[in-house]
PDB file of C-alpha atoms in Angstrom:
ATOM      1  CA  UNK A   1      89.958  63.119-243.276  1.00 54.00           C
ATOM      2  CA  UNK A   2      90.261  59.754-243.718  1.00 61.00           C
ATOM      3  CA  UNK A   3      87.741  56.785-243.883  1.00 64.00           C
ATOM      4  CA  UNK A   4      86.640  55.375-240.593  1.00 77.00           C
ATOM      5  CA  UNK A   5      83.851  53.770-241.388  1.00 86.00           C
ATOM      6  CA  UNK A   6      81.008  52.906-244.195  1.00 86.00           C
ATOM      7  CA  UNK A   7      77.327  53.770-244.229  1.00 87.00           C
ATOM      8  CA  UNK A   8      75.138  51.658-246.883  1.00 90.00           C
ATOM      9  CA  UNK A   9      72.504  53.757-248.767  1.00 89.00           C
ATOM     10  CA  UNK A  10      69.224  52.055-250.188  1.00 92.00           C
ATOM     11  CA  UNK A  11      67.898  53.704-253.335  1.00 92.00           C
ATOM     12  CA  UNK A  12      66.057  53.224-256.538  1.00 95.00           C
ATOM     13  CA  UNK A  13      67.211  52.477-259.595  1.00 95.00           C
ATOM     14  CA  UNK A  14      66.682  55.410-261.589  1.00 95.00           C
ATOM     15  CA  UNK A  15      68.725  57.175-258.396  1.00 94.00           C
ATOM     16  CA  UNK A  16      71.566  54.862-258.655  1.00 93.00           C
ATOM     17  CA  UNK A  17      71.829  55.455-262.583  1.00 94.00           C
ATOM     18  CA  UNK A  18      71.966  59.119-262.039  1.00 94.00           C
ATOM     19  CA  UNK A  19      74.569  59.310-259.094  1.00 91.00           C
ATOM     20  CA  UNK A  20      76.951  57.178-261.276  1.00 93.00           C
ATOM     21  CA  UNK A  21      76.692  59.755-264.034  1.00 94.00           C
ATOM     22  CA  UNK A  22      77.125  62.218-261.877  1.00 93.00           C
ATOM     23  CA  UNK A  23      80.260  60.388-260.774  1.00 93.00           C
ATOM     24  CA  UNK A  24      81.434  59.761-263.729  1.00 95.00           C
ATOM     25  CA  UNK A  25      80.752  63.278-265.263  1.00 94.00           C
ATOM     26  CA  UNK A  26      83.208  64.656-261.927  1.00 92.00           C
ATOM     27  CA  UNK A  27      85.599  61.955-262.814  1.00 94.00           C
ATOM     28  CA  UNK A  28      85.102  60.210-259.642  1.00 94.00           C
ATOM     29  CA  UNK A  29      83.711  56.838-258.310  1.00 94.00           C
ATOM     30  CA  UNK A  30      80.146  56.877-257.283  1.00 93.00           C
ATOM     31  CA  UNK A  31      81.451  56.045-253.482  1.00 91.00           C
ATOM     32  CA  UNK A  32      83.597  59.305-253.927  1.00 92.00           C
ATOM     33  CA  UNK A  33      81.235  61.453-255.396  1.00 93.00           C
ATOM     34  CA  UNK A  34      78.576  60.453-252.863  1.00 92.00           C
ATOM     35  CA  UNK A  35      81.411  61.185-249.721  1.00 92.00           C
ATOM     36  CA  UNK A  36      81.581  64.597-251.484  1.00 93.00           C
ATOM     37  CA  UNK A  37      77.887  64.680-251.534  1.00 93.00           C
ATOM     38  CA  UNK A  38      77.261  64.454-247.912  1.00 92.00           C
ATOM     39  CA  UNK A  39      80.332  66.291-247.159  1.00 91.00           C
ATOM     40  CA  UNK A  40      79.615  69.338-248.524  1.00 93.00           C
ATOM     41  CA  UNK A  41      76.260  69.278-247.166  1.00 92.00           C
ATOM     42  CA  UNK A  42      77.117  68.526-243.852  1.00 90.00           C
ATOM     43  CA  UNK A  43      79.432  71.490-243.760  1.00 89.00           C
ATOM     44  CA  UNK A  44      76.753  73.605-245.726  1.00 89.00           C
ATOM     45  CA  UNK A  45      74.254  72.654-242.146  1.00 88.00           C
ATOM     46  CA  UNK A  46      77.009  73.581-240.036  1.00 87.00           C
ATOM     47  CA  UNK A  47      77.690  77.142-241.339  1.00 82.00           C
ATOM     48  CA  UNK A  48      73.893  77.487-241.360  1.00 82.00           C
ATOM     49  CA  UNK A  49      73.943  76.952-237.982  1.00 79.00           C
ATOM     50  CA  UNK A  50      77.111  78.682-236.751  1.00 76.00           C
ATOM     51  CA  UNK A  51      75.149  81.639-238.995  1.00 72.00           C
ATOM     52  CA  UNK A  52      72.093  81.266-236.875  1.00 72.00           C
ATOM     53  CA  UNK A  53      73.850  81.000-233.445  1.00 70.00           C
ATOM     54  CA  UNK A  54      75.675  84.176-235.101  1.00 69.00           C
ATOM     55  CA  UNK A  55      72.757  86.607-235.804  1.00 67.00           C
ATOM     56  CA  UNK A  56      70.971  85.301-232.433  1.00 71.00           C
ATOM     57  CA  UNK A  57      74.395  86.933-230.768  1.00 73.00           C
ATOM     58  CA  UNK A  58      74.300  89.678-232.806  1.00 78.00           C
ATOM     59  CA  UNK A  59      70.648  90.199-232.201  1.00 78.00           C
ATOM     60  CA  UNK A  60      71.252  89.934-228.320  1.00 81.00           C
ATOM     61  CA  UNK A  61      74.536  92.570-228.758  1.00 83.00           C
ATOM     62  CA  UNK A  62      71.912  95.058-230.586  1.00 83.00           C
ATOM     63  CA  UNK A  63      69.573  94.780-227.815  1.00 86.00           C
ATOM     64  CA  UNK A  64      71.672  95.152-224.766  1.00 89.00           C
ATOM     65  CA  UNK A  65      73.224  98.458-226.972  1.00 90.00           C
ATOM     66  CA  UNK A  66      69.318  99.650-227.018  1.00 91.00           C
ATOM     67  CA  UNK A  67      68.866  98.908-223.697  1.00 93.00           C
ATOM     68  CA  UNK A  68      72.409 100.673-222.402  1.00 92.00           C
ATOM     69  CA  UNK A  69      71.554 103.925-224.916  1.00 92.00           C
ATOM     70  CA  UNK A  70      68.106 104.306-223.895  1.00 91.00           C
ATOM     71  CA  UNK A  71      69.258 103.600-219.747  1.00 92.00           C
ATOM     72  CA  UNK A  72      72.184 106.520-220.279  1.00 91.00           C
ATOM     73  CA  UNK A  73      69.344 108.869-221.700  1.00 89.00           C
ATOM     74  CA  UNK A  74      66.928 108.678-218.921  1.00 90.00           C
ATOM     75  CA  UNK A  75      69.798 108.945-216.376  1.00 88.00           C
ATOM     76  CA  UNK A  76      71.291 111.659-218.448  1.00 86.00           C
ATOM     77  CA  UNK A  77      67.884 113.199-218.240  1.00 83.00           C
ATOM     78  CA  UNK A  78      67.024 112.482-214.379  1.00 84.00           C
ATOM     79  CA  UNK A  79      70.837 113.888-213.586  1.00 82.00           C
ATOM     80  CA  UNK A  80      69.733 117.405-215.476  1.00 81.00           C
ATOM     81  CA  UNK A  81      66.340 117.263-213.855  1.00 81.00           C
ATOM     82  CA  UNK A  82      67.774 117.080-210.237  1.00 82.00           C
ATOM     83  CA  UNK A  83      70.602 119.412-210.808  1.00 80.00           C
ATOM     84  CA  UNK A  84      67.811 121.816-211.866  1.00 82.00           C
ATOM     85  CA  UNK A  85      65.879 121.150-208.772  1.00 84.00           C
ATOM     86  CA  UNK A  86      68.570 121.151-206.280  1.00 84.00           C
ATOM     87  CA  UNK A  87      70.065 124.194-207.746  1.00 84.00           C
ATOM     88  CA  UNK A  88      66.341 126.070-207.248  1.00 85.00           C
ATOM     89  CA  UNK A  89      66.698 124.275-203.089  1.00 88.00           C
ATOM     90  CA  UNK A  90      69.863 126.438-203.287  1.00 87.00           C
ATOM     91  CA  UNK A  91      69.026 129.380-204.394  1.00 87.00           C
ATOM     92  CA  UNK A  92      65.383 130.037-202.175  1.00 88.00           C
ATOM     93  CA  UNK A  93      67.573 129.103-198.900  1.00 86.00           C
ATOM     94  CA  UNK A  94      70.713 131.090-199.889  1.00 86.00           C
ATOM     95  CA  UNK A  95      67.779 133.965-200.796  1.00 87.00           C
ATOM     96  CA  UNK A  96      66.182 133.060-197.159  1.00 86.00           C
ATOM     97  CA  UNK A  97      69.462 133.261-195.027  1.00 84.00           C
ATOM     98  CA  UNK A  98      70.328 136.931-196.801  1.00 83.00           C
ATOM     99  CA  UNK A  99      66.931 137.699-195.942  1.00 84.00           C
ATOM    100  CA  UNK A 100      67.291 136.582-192.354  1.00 84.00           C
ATOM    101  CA  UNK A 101      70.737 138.117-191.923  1.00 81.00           C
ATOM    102  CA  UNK A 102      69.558 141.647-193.121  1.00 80.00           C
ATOM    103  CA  UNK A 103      66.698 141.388-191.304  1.00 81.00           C
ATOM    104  CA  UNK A 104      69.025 140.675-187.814  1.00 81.00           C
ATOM    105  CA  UNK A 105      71.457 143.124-188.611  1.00 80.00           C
ATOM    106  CA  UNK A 106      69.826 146.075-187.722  1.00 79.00           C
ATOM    107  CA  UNK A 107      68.646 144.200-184.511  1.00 84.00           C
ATOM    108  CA  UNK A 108      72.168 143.147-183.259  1.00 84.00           C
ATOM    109  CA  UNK A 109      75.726 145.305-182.510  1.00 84.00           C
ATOM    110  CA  UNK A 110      78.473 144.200-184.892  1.00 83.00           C
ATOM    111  CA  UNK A 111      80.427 142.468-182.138  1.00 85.00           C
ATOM    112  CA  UNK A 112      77.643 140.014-181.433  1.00 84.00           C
ATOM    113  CA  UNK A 113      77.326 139.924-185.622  1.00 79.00           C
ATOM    114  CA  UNK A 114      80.785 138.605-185.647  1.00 82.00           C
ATOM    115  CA  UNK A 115      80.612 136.260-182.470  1.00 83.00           C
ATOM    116  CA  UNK A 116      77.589 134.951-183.971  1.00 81.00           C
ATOM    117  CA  UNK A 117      79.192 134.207-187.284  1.00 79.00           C
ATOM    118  CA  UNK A 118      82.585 133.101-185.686  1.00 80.00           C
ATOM    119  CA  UNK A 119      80.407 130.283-183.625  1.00 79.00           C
ATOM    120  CA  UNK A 120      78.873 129.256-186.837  1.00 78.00           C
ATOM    121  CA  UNK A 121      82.113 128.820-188.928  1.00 76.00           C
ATOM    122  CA  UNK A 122      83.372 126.779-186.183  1.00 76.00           C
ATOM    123  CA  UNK A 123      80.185 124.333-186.544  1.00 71.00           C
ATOM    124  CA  UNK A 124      80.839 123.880-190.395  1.00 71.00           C
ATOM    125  CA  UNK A 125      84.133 122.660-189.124  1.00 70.00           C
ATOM    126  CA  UNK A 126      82.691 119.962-186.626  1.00 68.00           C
ATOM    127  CA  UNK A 127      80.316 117.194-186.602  1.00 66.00           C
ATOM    128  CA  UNK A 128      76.389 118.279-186.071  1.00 59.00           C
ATOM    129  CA  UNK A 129      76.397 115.795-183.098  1.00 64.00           C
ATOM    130  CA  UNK A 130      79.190 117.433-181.586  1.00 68.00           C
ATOM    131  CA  UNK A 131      76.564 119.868-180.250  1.00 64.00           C
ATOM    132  CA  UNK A 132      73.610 118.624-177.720  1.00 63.00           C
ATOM    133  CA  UNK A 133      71.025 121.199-179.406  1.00 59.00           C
ATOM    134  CA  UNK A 134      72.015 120.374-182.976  1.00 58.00           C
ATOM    135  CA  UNK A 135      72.276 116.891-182.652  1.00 62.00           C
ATOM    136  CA  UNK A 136      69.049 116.227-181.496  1.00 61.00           C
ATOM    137  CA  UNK A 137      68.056 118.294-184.441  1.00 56.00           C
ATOM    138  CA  UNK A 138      70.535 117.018-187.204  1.00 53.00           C
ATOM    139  CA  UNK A 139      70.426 112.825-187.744  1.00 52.00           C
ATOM    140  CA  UNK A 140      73.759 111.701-187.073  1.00 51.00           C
ATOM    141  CA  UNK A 141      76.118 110.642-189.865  1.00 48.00           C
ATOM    142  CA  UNK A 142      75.697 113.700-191.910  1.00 42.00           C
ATOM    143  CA  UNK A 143      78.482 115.083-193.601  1.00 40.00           C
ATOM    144  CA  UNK A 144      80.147 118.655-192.392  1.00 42.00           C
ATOM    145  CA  UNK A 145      81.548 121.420-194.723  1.00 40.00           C
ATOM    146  CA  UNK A 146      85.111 121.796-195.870  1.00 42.00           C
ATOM    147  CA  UNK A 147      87.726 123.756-193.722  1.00 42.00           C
ATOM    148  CA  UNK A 148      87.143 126.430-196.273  1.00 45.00           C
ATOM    149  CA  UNK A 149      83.867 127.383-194.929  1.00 43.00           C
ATOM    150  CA  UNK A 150      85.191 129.209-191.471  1.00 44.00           C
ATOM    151  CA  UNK A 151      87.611 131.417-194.093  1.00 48.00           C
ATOM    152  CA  UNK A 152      84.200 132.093-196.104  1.00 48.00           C
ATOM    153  CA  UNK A 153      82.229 133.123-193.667  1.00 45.00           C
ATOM    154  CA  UNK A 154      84.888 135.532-192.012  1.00 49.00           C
ATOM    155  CA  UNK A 155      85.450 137.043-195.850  1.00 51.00           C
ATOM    156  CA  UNK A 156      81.533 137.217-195.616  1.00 50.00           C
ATOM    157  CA  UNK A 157      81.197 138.970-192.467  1.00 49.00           C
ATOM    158  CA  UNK A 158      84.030 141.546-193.011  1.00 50.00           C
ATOM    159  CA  UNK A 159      81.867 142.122-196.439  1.00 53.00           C
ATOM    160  CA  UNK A 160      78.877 142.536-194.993  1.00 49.00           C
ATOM    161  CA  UNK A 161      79.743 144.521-191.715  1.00 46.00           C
ATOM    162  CA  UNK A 162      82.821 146.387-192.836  1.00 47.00           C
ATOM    163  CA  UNK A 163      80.701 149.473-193.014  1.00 44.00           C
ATOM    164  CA  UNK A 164      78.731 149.364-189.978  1.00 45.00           C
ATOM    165  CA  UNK A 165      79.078 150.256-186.375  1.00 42.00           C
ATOM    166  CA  UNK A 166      78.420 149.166-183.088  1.00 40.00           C
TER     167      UNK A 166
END
């Protein structure tokens, strides 16, 4: 770096006398010694402050790592808490429907057993609108069961009425 331009410093005596020894004890000029003065201080304010802008990032990184740990825990925790409680929903209405469809069997012939299930794996494979008594029933928009569930439900019925009669 060279010299652009000059700066004129004012002190007292006893100042002056020490800066030239200190000059002369680096083997320098006092005008030298004083550049390497105010040089090395400048640079020592500037790594200060690159230091400081630094930790402030550093302390904003640690933070937003809190933040994101302690967000992932309570969705971690509300994701296990939900699975719990839809998996209870589950099991009551898949307990209700067995109920329902041991209660009915002794009421109904196995040919209306089977119609009756046939006619509901055909639903799972349409759109709850698709039917006026459903749809009025079922908001529309709401999602249907996979092909899968017609094969299901005829594996369920030849399980469940395999052994009786008409």
């Amino acid at each position: 770096m060279g010299r652009d331009s000059s700066i004129q410093v004012y002190l007292s005596e006893d100042r002056k006398e020490w800066l030239t020894d200190q000059a002369e004890a680096a083997d320098q000029s006092r005008s030298e010694y004083c550049r390497q003065v105010i040089t090395e201080h400048i640079n020592e304010v500037q790594n200060e402050q690159q230091y400081r802008r630094y930790g402030v990032d550093q302390q904003i990184e640690l933070v937003l790592d809190e933040i994101h740990d302690d967000t992932m825990t309570l969705l971690s925790n509300f994701q296990s808490e939900t699975g719990t409680t839809l998996e209870r929903i589950q099991r009551v209405r898949t307990i209700y429907v067995i109920a329902l469809w041991h209660l009915l069997e002794s009421d109904y012939p196995l040919s209306e057993r089977k119609a009756a299930l046939k006619r509901a794996s055909e639903y799972a494979d349409r759109h709850p609108g698709d039917d006026p008594v459903l749809s009025s029933v079922v908001p529309s928009g709401q999602a249907n069961t996979d092909e899968s569930g017609a094969e299901q439900t005829e594996a369920t019925l030849a399980d469940t009425t395999g052994a009786d009669s008409e």
